[in-house]
XYZ file of N, CA and C in Angstrom:
357
model
N 106.119 87.316 79.268
C 105.252 88.482 79.285
C 104.932 88.902 80.722
N 104.624 87.924 81.576
C 104.271 88.237 82.959
C 105.450 88.861 83.688
N 106.649 88.323 83.479
C 107.829 88.890 84.143
C 108.109 90.302 83.665
N 107.808 90.591 82.401
C 108.002 91.941 81.889
C 107.122 92.946 82.605
N 105.876 92.558 82.876
C 104.959 93.432 83.602
C 105.432 93.635 85.040
N 105.883 92.573 85.670
C 106.382 92.662 87.051
C 107.607 93.569 87.117
N 108.506 93.440 86.138
C 109.711 94.279 86.110
C 109.327 95.745 85.929
N 108.348 96.020 85.060
C 107.902 97.413 84.875
C 107.316 97.978 86.167
N 106.497 97.168 86.851
C 105.936 97.629 88.124
C 107.032 97.842 89.162
N 108.017 96.962 89.160
C 109.139 97.081 90.084
C 109.928 98.359 89.817
N 110.203 98.638 88.565
C 110.940 99.860 88.212
C 110.145 101.110 88.560
N 108.834 101.052 88.372
C 107.988 102.188 88.734
C 108.039 102.442 90.238
N 107.952 101.369 91.022
C 107.993 101.510 92.483
C 109.349 102.023 92.954
N 110.415 101.539 92.335
C 111.760 102.010 92.706
C 111.912 103.486 92.351
N 111.429 103.875 91.181
C 111.486 105.283 90.769
C 110.704 106.158 91.743
N 109.509 105.700 92.125
C 108.701 106.464 93.079
C 109.423 106.612 94.410
N 110.036 105.527 94.876
C 110.749 105.574 96.150
C 111.934 106.545 96.084
N 112.688 106.485 95.007
C 113.842 107.384 94.858
C 113.385 108.837 94.820
N 112.331 109.122 94.063
C 111.816 110.490 93.999
C 111.306 110.968 95.357
N 110.620 110.095 96.072
C 110.128 110.467 97.396
C 111.268 110.779 98.354
N 112.286 109.958 98.339
C 113.444 110.204 99.210
C 114.132 111.510 98.817
N 114.253 111.759 97.517
C 114.872 112.994 97.043
C 114.079 114.209 97.528
N 112.754 114.173 97.329
C 111.938 115.313 97.724
C 111.833 115.456 99.237
N 111.952 114.350 99.968
C 111.972 114.451 101.433
C 113.193 115.252 101.895
N 114.304 115.063 101.206
C 115.519 115.780 101.576
C 115.527 117.233 101.141
N 114.829 117.536 100.051
C 114.886 118.888 99.484
C 113.806 119.834 99.989
N 112.700 119.299 100.497
C 111.583 120.157 100.862
C 111.703 120.670 102.296
N 111.079 121.792 102.532
C 111.015 122.330 103.890
C 109.693 121.944 104.549
N 108.819 121.287 103.788
C 107.542 120.822 104.335
C 107.792 119.736 105.371
N 106.794 119.469 106.205
C 106.954 118.374 107.167
C 107.194 117.044 106.449
N 108.163 116.311 106.919
C 108.559 115.058 106.265
C 107.520 113.957 106.410
N 106.654 114.081 107.408
C 105.668 113.030 107.643
C 104.688 112.892 106.480
N 104.560 113.922 105.680
C 103.679 113.877 104.515
C 104.105 112.766 103.567
N 105.387 112.500 103.467
C 105.910 111.531 102.510
C 105.890 110.090 103.033
N 105.748 109.910 104.328
C 105.887 108.583 104.933
C 104.900 107.552 104.371
N 103.592 107.845 104.271
C 102.686 106.810 103.745
C 103.030 106.398 102.321
N 103.417 107.363 101.499
C 103.766 107.054 100.112
C 105.062 106.253 100.038
N 105.985 106.578 100.916
C 107.244 105.845 100.964
C 107.013 104.402 101.416
N 106.186 104.217 102.442
C 105.882 102.867 102.911
C 105.178 102.046 101.836
N 104.247 102.670 101.120
C 103.537 101.956 100.050
C 104.486 101.597 98.908
N 105.424 102.473 98.582
C 106.355 102.153 97.498
C 107.319 101.041 97.922
N 107.755 101.040 99.178
C 108.618 99.964 99.669
C 107.858 98.635 99.667
N 106.595 98.664 100.088
C 105.784 97.447 100.067
C 105.570 96.953 98.640
N 105.402 97.869 97.714
C 105.227 97.499 96.315
C 106.500 96.871 95.750
N 107.641 97.404 96.128
C 108.919 96.822 95.695
C 109.041 95.402 96.238
N 108.748 95.207 97.516
C 108.829 93.875 98.110
C 107.883 92.892 97.446
N 106.656 93.337 97.187
C 105.679 92.458 96.538
C 106.150 92.048 95.149
N 106.615 93.003 94.369
C 107.045 92.695 93.001
C 108.316 91.849 92.972
N 109.203 92.049 93.931
C 110.371 91.170 94.019
C 109.958 89.741 94.353
N 108.988 89.606 95.258
C 108.474 88.289 95.598
C 107.825 87.606 94.407
N 107.076 88.359 93.622
C 106.450 87.788 92.428
C 107.492 87.443 91.367
N 108.500 88.290 91.234
C 109.536 88.071 90.226
C 110.329 86.799 90.519
N 110.629 86.560 91.795
C 111.403 85.387 92.174
C 110.518 84.214 92.605
N 109.214 84.342 92.347
C 108.242 83.279 92.608
C 108.206 82.873 94.080
N 108.273 83.862 94.948
C 108.159 83.662 96.400
C 106.794 84.206 96.824
N 105.788 83.349 96.777
C 104.392 83.766 96.988
C 104.154 84.300 98.404
N 104.711 83.657 99.419
C 104.495 84.111 100.798
C 105.141 85.479 101.024
N 106.321 85.672 100.462
C 107.015 86.953 100.553
C 106.174 88.054 99.902
N 105.650 87.755 98.713
C 104.812 88.726 97.999
C 103.532 89.010 98.772
N 102.950 87.985 99.394
C 101.715 88.160 100.146
C 101.929 89.037 101.375
N 103.062 88.867 102.046
C 103.364 89.695 103.222
C 103.460 91.162 102.816
N 104.156 91.444 101.726
C 104.304 92.830 101.294
C 103.010 93.389 100.708
N 102.185 92.535 100.106
C 100.882 92.976 99.622
C 100.000 93.374 100.798
N 100.042 92.584 101.863
C 99.283 92.905 103.074
C 99.810 94.191 103.715
N 101.122 94.363 103.723
C 101.725 95.591 104.248
C 101.270 96.806 103.442
N 101.235 96.664 102.121
C 100.781 97.753 101.259
C 99.342 98.126 101.592
N 98.464 97.124 101.696
C 97.065 97.397 101.994
C 96.901 98.038 103.367
N 97.642 97.554 104.347
C 97.559 98.115 105.693
C 98.014 99.575 105.704
N 99.113 99.869 105.024
C 99.608 101.252 104.952
C 98.599 102.151 104.241
N 98.045 101.637 103.153
C 97.086 102.440 102.391
C 95.858 102.764 103.231
N 95.267 101.743 103.874
C 94.053 101.991 104.657
C 94.339 102.796 105.915
N 95.500 102.617 106.502
C 95.880 103.433 107.659
C 95.973 104.907 107.245
N 96.567 105.165 106.100
C 96.655 106.535 105.613
C 95.269 107.068 105.273
N 94.444 106.264 104.588
C 93.102 106.690 104.159
C 92.260 107.114 105.359
N 92.144 106.212 106.338
C 91.294 106.497 107.481
C 91.941 107.503 108.431
N 93.258 107.506 108.524
C 93.938 108.498 109.351
C 93.751 109.903 108.814
N 93.842 110.039 107.490
C 93.627 111.345 106.872
C 92.192 111.815 107.095
N 91.235 110.909 106.877
C 89.833 111.281 107.087
C 89.560 111.666 108.538
N 90.103 110.911 109.472
C 89.897 111.215 110.886
C 90.501 112.575 111.238
N 91.663 112.863 110.679
C 92.305 114.156 110.934
C 91.481 115.302 110.375
N 90.985 115.132 109.158
C 90.160 116.173 108.535
C 88.891 116.402 109.353
N 88.246 115.321 109.774
C 87.023 115.457 110.573
C 87.316 116.121 111.912
N 88.419 115.750 112.536
C 88.800 116.363 113.802
C 89.005 117.871 113.642
N 89.702 118.253 112.579
C 89.959 119.684 112.360
C 88.657 120.439 112.095
N 87.754 119.806 111.347
C 86.459 120.453 111.083
C 85.670 120.646 112.373
N 85.654 119.634 113.228
C 84.925 119.737 114.494
C 85.600 120.739 115.416
N 86.931 120.707 115.474
C 87.682 121.635 116.331
C 87.432 123.081 115.929
N 87.344 123.320 114.618
C 87.141 124.682 114.127
C 85.669 125.046 113.976
N 84.800 124.241 114.518
C 83.347 124.453 114.451
C 82.854 124.601 113.010
N 83.414 123.828 112.127
C 83.023 123.850 110.715
C 82.282 122.551 110.393
N 81.269 122.249 111.201
C 80.572 120.971 111.068
C 79.710 120.893 109.813
N 79.470 122.012 109.152
C 78.688 121.965 107.900
C 79.430 121.217 106.808
N 80.742 121.098 106.920
C 81.532 120.407 105.906
C 81.646 118.903 106.167
N 81.293 118.459 107.364
C 81.419 117.044 107.705
C 80.661 116.104 106.766
N 79.451 116.437 106.320
C 78.756 115.514 105.406
C 79.532 115.228 104.106
N 80.420 116.108 103.723
C 81.196 115.887 102.506
C 82.244 114.792 102.673
N 82.541 114.411 103.918
C 83.497 113.327 104.141
C 82.827 111.949 104.130
N 81.503 111.921 104.241
C 80.781 110.647 104.315
C 81.059 109.739 103.109
N 81.047 110.224 101.866
C 81.340 109.313 100.745
C 82.734 108.694 100.834
N 83.685 109.434 101.358
C 85.042 108.906 101.479
C 85.127 107.852 102.586
N 84.395 108.067 103.680
C 84.324 107.049 104.722
C 83.689 105.778 104.163
N 82.582 105.946 103.440
C 81.883 104.781 102.880
C 82.747 104.046 101.855
N 83.447 104.792 101.011
C 84.321 104.161 100.013
C 85.445 103.387 100.698
N 86.050 103.971 101.727
C 87.110 103.291 102.450
C 86.620 102.031 103.136
N 85.451 102.107 103.760
C 84.877 100.931 104.424
C 84.545 99.860 103.392
N 83.976 100.268 102.261
C 83.627 99.308 101.211
C 84.869 98.585 100.695
N 85.919 99.337 100.378
C 87.131 98.711 99.846
C 87.839 97.849 100.889
N 87.849 98.280 102.139
C 88.467 97.475 103.193
C 87.687 96.174 103.388
N 86.363 96.271 103.392
C 85.527 95.078 103.541
C 85.744 94.127 102.370
N 85.830 94.681 101.172
C 86.044 93.837 99.987
C 87.405 93.144 100.040
N 88.428 93.838 100.485
C 89.762 93.233 100.610
C 89.755 92.113 101.641
N 89.073 92.328 102.752
C 88.993 91.288 103.785
C 88.252 90.065 103.253
N 87.156 90.289 102.547
C 86.401 89.165 101.975
C 87.230 88.431 100.915
N 87.999 89.154 100.108
C 88.851 88.519 99.118
C 89.919 87.659 99.782
N 90.472 88.135 100.881
C 91.501 87.367 101.606
C 90.893 86.080 102.173
N 89.640 86.165 102.675
C 88.984 84.977 103.223
C 88.725 83.948 102.133
N 88.393 84.425 100.920
C 88.104 83.514 99.813
C 89.389 82.981 99.185
N 90.507 83.588 99.478
C 91.793 83.109 98.971
C 92.209 83.725 97.665
N 91.696 84.899 97.348
C 92.101 85.574 96.101
C 93.406 86.286 96.288
């Protein structure tokens, strides 16, 4: 049963990666938009392969890579949005980003505490 779930997650990540690569080639939009999602899908594939073949350290490395990519994208996006708001003198909108900053900090702190406890 556990391997079936891992295989489904692996197939989902592979499908996401293939679709992202396809749309990166077909779109005229900036390609950098797809990079965080592509990195997260590659990390997910690595993690699930590690779990499937019972390689815990391999899975842990890719799990850490996934979390790092996710939080880098989360905080990078927020910083960019805040920068654009300040640059355009639209500071009235800045308070609306506070819940997202707090949520990101909360989840990052929780992940760090979980890693220290060995979860």
